[in-house]
XYZ file of C-alpha atoms in Angstrom:
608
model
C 5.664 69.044 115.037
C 4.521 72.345 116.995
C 7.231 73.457 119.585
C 8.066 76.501 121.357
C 10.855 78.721 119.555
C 14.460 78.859 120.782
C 14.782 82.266 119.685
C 13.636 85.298 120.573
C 13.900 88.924 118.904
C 17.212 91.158 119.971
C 16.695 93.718 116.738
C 14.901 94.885 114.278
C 16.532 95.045 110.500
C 16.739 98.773 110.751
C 18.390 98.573 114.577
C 21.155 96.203 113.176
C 22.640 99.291 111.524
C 23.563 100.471 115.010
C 25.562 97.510 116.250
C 29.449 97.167 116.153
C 30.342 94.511 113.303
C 30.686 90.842 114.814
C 28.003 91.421 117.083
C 25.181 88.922 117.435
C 21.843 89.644 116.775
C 18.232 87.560 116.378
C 16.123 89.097 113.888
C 12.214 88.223 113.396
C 10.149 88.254 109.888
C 8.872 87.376 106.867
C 11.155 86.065 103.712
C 10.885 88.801 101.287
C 12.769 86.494 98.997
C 15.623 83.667 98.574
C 18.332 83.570 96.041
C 19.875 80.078 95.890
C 23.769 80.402 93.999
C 24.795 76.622 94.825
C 27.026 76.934 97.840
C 25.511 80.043 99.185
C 22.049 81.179 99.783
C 21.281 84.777 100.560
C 17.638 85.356 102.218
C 16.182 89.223 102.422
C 14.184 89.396 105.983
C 11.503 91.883 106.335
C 10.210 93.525 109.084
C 8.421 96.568 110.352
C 11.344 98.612 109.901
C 12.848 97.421 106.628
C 14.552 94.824 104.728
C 18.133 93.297 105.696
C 19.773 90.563 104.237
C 21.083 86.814 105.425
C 24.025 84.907 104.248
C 23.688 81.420 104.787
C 27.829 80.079 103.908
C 29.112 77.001 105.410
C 32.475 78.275 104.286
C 31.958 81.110 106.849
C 30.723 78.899 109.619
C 26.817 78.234 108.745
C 25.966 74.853 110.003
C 25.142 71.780 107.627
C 21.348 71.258 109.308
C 20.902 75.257 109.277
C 21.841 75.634 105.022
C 19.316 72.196 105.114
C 16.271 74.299 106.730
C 17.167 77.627 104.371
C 16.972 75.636 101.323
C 13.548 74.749 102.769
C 12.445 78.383 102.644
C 9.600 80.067 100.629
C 8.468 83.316 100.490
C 6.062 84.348 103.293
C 7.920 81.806 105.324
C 7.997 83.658 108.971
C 11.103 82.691 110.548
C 13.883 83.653 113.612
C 17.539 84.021 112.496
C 20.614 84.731 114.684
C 24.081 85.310 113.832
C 27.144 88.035 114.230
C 26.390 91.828 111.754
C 29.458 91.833 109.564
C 29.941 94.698 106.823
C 29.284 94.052 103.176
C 32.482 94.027 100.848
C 32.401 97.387 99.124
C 31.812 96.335 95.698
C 28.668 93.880 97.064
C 26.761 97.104 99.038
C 23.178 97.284 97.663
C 22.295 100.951 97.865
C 18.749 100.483 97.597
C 18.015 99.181 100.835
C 18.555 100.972 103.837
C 20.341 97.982 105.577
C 22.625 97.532 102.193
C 25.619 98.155 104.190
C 25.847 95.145 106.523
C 24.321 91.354 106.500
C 23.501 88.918 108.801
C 25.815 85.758 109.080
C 23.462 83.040 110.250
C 24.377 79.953 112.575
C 21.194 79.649 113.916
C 17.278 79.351 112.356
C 14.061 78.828 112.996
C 10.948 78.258 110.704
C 8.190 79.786 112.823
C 5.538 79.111 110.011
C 5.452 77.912 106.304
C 3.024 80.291 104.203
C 1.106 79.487 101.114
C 2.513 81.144 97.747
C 0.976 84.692 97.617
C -1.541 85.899 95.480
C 0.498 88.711 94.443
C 4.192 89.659 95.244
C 4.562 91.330 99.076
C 6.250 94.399 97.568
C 5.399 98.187 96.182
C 4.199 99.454 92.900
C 3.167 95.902 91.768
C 0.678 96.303 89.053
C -2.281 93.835 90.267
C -6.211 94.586 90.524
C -7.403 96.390 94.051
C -10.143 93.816 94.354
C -7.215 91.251 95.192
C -5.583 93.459 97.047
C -8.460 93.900 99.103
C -9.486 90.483 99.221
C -6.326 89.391 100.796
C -5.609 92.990 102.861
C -4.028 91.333 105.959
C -1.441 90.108 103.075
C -1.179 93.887 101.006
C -0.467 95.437 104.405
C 2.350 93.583 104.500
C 3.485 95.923 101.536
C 6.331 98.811 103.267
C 4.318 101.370 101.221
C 1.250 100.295 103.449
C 3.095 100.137 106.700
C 4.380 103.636 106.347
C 1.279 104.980 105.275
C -0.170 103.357 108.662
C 2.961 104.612 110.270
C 2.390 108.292 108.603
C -1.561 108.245 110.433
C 0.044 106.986 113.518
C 2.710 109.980 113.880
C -0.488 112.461 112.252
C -2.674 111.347 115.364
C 0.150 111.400 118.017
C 1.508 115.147 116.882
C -2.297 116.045 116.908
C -2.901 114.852 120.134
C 0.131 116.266 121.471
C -0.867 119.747 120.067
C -4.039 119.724 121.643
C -3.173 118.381 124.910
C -0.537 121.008 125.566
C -3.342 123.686 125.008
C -5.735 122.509 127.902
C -8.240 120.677 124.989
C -9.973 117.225 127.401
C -10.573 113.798 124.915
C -14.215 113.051 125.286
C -15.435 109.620 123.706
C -18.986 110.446 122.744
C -21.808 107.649 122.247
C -21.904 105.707 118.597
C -25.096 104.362 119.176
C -27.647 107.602 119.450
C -30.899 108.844 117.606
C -31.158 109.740 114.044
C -31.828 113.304 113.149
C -32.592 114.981 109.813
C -30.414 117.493 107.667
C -27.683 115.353 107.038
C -26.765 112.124 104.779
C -28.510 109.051 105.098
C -27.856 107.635 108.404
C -26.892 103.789 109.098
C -29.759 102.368 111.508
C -29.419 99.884 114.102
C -32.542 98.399 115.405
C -33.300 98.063 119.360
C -34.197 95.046 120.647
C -35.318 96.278 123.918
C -37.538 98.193 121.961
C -38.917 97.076 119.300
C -39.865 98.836 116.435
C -37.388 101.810 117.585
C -33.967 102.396 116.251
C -30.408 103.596 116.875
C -28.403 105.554 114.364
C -24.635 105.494 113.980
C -23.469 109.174 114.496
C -22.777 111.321 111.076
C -20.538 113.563 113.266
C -20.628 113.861 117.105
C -22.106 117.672 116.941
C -24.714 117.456 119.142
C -22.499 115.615 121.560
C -19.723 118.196 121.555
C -21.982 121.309 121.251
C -23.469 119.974 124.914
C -20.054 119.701 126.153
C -19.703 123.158 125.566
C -22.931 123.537 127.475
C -21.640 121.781 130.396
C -18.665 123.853 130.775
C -15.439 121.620 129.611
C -14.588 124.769 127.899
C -11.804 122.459 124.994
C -12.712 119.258 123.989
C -11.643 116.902 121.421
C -11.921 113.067 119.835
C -10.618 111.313 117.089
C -13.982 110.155 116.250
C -15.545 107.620 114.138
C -18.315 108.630 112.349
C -20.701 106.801 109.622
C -22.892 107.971 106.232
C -24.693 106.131 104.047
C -23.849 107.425 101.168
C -22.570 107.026 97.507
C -18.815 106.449 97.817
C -15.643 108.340 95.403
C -12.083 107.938 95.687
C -11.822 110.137 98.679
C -14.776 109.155 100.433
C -15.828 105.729 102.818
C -19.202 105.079 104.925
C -17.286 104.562 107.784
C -13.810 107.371 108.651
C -12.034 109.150 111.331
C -12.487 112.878 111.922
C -10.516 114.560 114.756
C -13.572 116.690 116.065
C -12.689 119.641 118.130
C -14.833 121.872 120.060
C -13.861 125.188 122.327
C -15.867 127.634 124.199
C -14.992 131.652 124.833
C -12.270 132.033 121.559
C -13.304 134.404 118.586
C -12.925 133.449 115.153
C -9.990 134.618 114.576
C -8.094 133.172 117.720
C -9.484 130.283 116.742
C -8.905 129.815 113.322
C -5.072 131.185 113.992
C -5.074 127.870 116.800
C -6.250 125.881 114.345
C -3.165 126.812 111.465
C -0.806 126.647 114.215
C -1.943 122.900 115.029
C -1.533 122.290 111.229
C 1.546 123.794 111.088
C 3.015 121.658 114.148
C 1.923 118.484 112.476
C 3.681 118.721 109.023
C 6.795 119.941 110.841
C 6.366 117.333 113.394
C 5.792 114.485 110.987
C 7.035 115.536 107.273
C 9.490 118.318 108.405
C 7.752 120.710 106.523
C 7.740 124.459 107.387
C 3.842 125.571 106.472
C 3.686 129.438 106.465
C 1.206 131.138 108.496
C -1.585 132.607 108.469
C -3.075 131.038 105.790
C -5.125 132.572 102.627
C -8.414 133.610 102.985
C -11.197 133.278 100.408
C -14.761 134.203 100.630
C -17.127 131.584 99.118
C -18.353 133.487 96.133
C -14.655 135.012 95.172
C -13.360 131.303 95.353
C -16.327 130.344 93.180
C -16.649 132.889 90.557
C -12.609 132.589 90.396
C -11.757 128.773 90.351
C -15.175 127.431 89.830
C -14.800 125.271 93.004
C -15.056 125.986 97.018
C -11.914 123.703 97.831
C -9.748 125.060 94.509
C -6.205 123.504 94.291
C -3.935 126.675 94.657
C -0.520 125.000 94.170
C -1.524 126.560 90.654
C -2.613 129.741 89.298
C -5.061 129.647 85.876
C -8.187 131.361 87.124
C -11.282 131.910 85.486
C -12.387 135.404 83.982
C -15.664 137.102 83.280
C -16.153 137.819 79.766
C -19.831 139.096 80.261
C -19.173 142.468 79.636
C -17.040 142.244 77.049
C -19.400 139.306 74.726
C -22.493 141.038 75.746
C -22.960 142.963 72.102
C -21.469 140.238 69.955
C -23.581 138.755 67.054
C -22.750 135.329 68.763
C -25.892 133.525 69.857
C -24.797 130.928 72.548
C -23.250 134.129 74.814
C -25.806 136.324 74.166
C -28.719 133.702 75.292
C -26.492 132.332 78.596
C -26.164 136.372 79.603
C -29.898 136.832 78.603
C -30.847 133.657 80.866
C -29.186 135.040 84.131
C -25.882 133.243 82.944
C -22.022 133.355 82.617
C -19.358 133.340 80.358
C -16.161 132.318 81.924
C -12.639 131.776 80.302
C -9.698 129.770 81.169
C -6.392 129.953 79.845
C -4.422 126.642 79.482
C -0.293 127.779 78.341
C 1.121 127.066 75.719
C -1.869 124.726 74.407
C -2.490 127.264 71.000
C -0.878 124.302 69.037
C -3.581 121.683 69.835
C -5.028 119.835 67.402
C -9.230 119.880 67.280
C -9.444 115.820 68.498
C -7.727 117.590 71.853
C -9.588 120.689 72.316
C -13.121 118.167 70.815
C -12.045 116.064 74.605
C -12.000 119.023 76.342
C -16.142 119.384 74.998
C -16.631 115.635 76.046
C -15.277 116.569 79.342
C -17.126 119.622 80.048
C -20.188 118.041 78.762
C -20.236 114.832 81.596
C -21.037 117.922 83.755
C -23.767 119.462 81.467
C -22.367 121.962 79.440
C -22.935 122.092 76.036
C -20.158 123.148 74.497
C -16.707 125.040 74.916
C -15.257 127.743 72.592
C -11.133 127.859 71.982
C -9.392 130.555 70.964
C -5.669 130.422 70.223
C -3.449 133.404 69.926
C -0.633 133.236 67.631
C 0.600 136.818 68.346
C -1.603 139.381 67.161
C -3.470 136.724 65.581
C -6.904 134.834 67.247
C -7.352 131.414 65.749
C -11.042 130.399 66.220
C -14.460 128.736 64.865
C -16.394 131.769 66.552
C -13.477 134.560 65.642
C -15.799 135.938 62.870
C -18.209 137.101 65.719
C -15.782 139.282 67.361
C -14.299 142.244 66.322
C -10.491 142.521 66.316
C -10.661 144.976 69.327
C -12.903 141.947 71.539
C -10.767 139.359 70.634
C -7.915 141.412 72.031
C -9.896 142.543 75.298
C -11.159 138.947 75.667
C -7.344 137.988 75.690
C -6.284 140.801 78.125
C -9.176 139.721 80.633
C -8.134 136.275 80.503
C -4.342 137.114 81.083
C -3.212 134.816 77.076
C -0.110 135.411 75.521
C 1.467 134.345 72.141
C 0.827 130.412 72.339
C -1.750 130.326 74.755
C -5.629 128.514 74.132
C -8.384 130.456 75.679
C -11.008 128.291 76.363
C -14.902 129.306 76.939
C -17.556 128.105 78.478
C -21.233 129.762 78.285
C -24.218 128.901 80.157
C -26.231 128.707 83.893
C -23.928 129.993 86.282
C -23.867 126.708 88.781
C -23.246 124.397 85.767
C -20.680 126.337 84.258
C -18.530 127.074 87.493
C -18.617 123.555 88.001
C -17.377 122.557 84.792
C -15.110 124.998 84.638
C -13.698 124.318 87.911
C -13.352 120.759 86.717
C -12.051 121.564 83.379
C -9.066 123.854 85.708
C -8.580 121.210 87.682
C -7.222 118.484 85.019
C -5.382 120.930 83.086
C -3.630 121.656 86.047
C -2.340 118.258 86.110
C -2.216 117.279 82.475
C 0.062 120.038 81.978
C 2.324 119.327 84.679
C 1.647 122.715 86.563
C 1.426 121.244 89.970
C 4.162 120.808 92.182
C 3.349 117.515 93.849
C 5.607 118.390 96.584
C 3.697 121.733 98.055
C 1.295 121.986 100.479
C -1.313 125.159 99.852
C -3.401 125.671 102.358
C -6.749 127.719 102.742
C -9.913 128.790 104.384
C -13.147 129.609 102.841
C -15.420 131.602 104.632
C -18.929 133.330 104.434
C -20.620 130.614 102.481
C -24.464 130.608 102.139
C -26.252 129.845 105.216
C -29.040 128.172 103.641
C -29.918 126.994 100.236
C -33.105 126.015 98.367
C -33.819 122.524 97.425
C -36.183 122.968 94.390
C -37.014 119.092 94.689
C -38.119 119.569 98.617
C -39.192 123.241 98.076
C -37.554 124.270 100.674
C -34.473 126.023 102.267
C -31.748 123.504 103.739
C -28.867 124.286 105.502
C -25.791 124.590 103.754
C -23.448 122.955 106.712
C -25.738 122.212 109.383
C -29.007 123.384 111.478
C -26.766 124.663 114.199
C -24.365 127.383 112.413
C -24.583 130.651 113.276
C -25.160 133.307 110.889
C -23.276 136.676 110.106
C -24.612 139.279 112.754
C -25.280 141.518 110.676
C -27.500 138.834 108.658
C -29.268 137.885 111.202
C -32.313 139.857 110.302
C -32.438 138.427 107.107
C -33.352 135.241 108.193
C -36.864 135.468 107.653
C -37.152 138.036 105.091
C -34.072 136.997 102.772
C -32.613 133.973 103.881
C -30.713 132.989 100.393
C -28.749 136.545 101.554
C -27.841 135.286 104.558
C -23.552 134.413 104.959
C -22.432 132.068 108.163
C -19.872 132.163 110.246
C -18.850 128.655 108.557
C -15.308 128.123 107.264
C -13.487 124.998 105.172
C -9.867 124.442 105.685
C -8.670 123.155 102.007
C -5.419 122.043 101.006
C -4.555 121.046 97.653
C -7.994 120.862 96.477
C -9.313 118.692 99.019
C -11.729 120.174 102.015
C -9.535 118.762 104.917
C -11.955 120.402 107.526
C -15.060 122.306 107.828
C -16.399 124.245 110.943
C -18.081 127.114 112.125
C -19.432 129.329 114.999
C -22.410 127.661 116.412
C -25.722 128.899 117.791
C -26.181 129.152 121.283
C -29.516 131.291 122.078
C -32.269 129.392 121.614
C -34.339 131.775 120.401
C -31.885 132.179 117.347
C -32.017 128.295 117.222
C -35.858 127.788 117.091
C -35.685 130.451 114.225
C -33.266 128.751 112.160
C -35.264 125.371 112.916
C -38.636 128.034 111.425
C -36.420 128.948 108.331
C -35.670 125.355 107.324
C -39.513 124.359 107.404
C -39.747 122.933 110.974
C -42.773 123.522 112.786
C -42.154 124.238 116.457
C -43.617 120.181 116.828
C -40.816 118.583 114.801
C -38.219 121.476 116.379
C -39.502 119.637 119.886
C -38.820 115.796 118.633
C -36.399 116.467 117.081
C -33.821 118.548 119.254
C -35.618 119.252 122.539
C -32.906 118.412 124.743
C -30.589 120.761 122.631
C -33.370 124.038 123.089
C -33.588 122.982 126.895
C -29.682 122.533 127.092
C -30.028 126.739 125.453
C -31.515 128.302 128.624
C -29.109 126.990 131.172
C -26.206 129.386 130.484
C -24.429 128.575 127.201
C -21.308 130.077 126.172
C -20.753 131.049 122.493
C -18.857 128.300 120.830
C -17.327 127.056 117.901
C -15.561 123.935 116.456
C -14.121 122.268 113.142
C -13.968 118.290 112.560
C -10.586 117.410 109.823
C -11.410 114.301 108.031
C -7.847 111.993 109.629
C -8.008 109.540 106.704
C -7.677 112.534 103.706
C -5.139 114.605 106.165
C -3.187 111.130 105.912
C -4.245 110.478 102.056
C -2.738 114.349 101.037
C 0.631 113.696 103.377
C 1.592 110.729 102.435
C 0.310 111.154 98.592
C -1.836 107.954 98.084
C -4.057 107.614 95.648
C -7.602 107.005 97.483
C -8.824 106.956 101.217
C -8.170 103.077 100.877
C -4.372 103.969 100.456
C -4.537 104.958 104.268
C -6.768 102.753 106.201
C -6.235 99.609 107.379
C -9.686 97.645 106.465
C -11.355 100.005 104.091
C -14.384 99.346 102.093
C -14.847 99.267 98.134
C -16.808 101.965 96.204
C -19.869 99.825 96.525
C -19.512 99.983 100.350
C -18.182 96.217 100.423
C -15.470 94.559 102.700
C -13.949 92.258 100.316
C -12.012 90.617 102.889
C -14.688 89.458 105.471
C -18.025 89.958 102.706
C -19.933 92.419 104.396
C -22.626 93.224 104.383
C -23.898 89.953 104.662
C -27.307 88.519 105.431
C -28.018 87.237 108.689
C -30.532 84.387 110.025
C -33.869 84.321 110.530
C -33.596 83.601 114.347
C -31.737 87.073 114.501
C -34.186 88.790 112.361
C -37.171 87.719 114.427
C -35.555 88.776 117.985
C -35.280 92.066 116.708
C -38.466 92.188 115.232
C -37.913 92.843 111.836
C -38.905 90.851 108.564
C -36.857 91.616 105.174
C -38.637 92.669 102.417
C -37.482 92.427 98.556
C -35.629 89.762 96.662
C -35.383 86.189 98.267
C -32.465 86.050 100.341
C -29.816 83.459 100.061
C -29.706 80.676 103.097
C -27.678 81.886 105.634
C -23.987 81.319 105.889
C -23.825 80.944 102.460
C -21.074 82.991 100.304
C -21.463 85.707 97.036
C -20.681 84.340 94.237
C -18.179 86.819 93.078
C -16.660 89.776 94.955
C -19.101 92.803 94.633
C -16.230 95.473 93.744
């Protein structure tokens, strides 16, 4: 029979730590689990704030019909219990939970709801598939590593808000439904049906938005924004994520990059109590490139990459000679200690390399004044020695090389840096290295569109003192862009924007736009231009990484509450899903392709 509970919630578990022993409390939850020993039966409650355990003992004044209703109980079961704290005998305190102090004597209880018997066990690090996981989500967010991860975003938000707020920056909520432009990701469309035939994008990013609310003099602006791409998913990516966009008016770079590390630096001490240390490295594009083979390189380790051009150039070894010949590199890493590795390790080191198209990868161990190599007979004692010294070996280190077009072996490098750094343990999980790369490329060229592209977006502005390339060298040209990375993630990229038109139509010319598409395109942006703009700049952080790096989970999906799958998929509610024909026709739209399945009806099998 359904009836209205007797009891309501005094406490938490984690507030009955505070109360003087004897004193009665109702707590609220979920049965974490029950532990029957004959005469007694000990429950463990959980809620938000932890764990806390009930005694149910009629020799200490539990009542007959109350031990009748806990022998009832069942995981999951959600259920009110009241009776008097009372402090655990010292040899029965359970130091693993918080609570293990104290108990709860109970006289009174109440089954709220009986649950069904989970799919997997409500606790952390149990070893079952994600797909279940996120099949039943509303049941692993019951999981305390969850809720403190959705804590840990809360508090990130809050101290980021608070930062902001106390330096005159206004919340704007900009629209979600608005046109789709080019120079970005795929957007996700949303057809009109007002107007047929015509269709709304979800926003990539609100730039436009927040580049016009410079224009109409708000001066600071920010938004915790959701923002959508249609594109292919990884571990630290989702079509759908937060970004806490930011936006200011009349600051130079350097003010406002220095704002923007002491907003970082509030937020870890805020939330982690973490000191970060101020100001943060700086790293041109092509140094952080030609050094660590990456733009966002994890700096919580050293190991970076030398230039052995010079030094390989004359040496009767054909694979250096033709990458230097070609316009290429020849780039060494050291990994420590490693000159003991047997060739199956150094032969999945090649297999590694070679998922990112290099061919091949040279080791060379030194065993004191000794170089132990296939290619050693190419190289004169005095070149082994100098390729050592360039690449910083000692006695017991591997030096490995990789030859070949510059792009693909930076990349593979980087890579290559980047799991040595964690196979070998050189990575202090508990640092925080922050960073900003500057002066990347303005624009790049596609060879598949034959043409130049922007590098961040349309609207960046360049170096001044590139400027005048623009036309006549426009690979040359550096922008005022710049990444905050930390720990080998890009938290946040931004830049300096444009705000002449004149400069604007020109970068519009130098991507391929005729003045035509410039029009359609961004017309209200060029008209916005010539009513007084001030130069402005901004920076969006991606809130679910920030939250990912801080609270060291695993994927994006570690720190959001209804997250997709790496196929885009909601596993809990099935979407995408088809929808009916009555729909389809108001909107005036017909689906082409395979033959649908009749609407309403499930998958077959969860598309993970």
């Amino acid at each position: 029979m359904v009836r209205q509970p007797e009891l309501y919630r005094t406490h938490r578990a984690l507030d009955a730590l505070g109360v003087p022993p004897g004193t009665e409390v109702v707590l609220s939850g979920w049965v974490q689990r029950r532990r029957d020993l004959g005469s007694i039966i000990f429950i463990d409650l959980r809620d938000r704030s932890g764990i806390i355990q009930l005694v149910f003992d009629p020799a200490r004044g539990t009542p007959p019909e109350v031990m009748a209703e806990a022998e009832r109980l069942r995981s999951e079961y959600v259920i009110n219990a009241a009776g008097p704290v009372e402090r655990r005998a010292e040899h029965t305190v359970n130091p693993r939970l918080e609570t293990g102090t104290i108990e709860v004597l109970v006289r009174r209880l109440e089954t709220l709801n009986a649950a069904k018997h989970p799919p997997f066990y409500i606790e952390d690090d149990i070893d079952v598939d994600e797909a279940v996981r996120l099949r039943h989500r509303y049941l692993d967010l019951r999981r305390p590593q969850m809720q403190r991860m959705l804590m840990l975003r809360h508090q990130v938000t809050r101290a980021l808000r608070e930062f902001l707020d106390a330096r005159g920056f206004v919340e704007v909520e900009t629209p979600i439904l608005t046109r789709s432009t080019p120079e970005g990701a795929r957007d996700y469309l949303v057809p009109s049906r007002l107007q047929p035939g015509e269709f709304y994008a979800l926003p990539q990013s609100p730039q436009l938005f927040k580049q016009l609310l410079m224009v109409a003099g708000l001066e600071r602006y920010y938004q915790l924004a959701r923002c959508f791409r249609d594109e292919d998913l990884r571990a630290d990516r989702q079509p759908e994520f937060t970004q806490l966009d930011i936006e200011q008016s009349f600051l130079s770079l350097a003010e406002f990059q220095s704002m923007m590390e002491q907003m970082m630096q509030h937020v870890f001490r805020t939330v982690l109590g973490v000191e970060i240390p101020v100001p943060f490295q700086r790293l041109p594009y092509q140094e952080a490139m030609e050094r660590y083979g990456s733009d966002k390189p994890d700096l919580r380790f050293e190991m970076p990459l030398s230039d052995l051009a010079d030094i390989v150039r004359d040496a009767p070894f054909r694979v250096f000679q033709d990458a230097i010949a070609q316009g290429g590199v020849v780039k060494a890493l050291v990994a420590p200690g490693c000159a003991g590795w047997s060739r199956k390790q150094t032969d999945e080191l090649v297999q590694f390399v070679g998922t990112f198209g290099m061919k091949g990868l040279a080791p060379i161990a030194v065993a004191g004044e000794e170089f132990r190599s296939p290619i050693a007979k190419f190289f004169s004692p005095e070149q082994l020695s100098a390729i050592a010294g360039r690449a910083g070996a000692g006695d017991g280190d591997l030096i490995l090389i990789g030859a070949g077009p510059r792009a693909t072996v930076l990349q593979a490098m980087g890579a290559l840096r980047s799991k040595l750094g964690h196979d070998l343990g050189l990575i202090d999980p508990d640092a925080f290295r922050f960073l900003w790369v500057t002066d990347f490329p303005l624009l790049s060229y596609d060879e598949e569109e034959g043409r130049w592209v922007a590098e961040h977006h349309p609207f960046t502005m360049p170096r001044w003192e590139d400027i005048d390339k623009l036309e006549s060298d426009p690979g040359a040209v550096r922008a005022q862009a710049y990444d905050m990375v930390l720990n080998g993630f890009e938290l946040g990229g931004g830049s300096m924007r444009i705000y002449r038109r004149e400069l604007q139509e020109r970068m519009f010319q130098a991507l391929g736009f005729t003045p035509e598409e410039a029009h359609r395109q961004f017309g209200f942006l060029l008209e916005a231009f010539e009513y007084g703009t001030p130069p402005h700049g901004g920076i969006a952080f991606g809130i679910d990484r920030l939250v990912m790096i801080m609270g060291k989970g695993k994927s994006l999906r570690d720190c959001i509450a209804f997250p997709k799958t790496s196929s885009g998929t909601d596993l809990m509610t099935m979407a995408p899903s088809e929808v009916s024909p009555e729909q389809l026709e108001v909107l005036h739209l017909s689906v082409k392709g395979p033959a649908a399945k009749p609407h309403g009806t499930a998958a077959a099998a969860p598309r993970g």
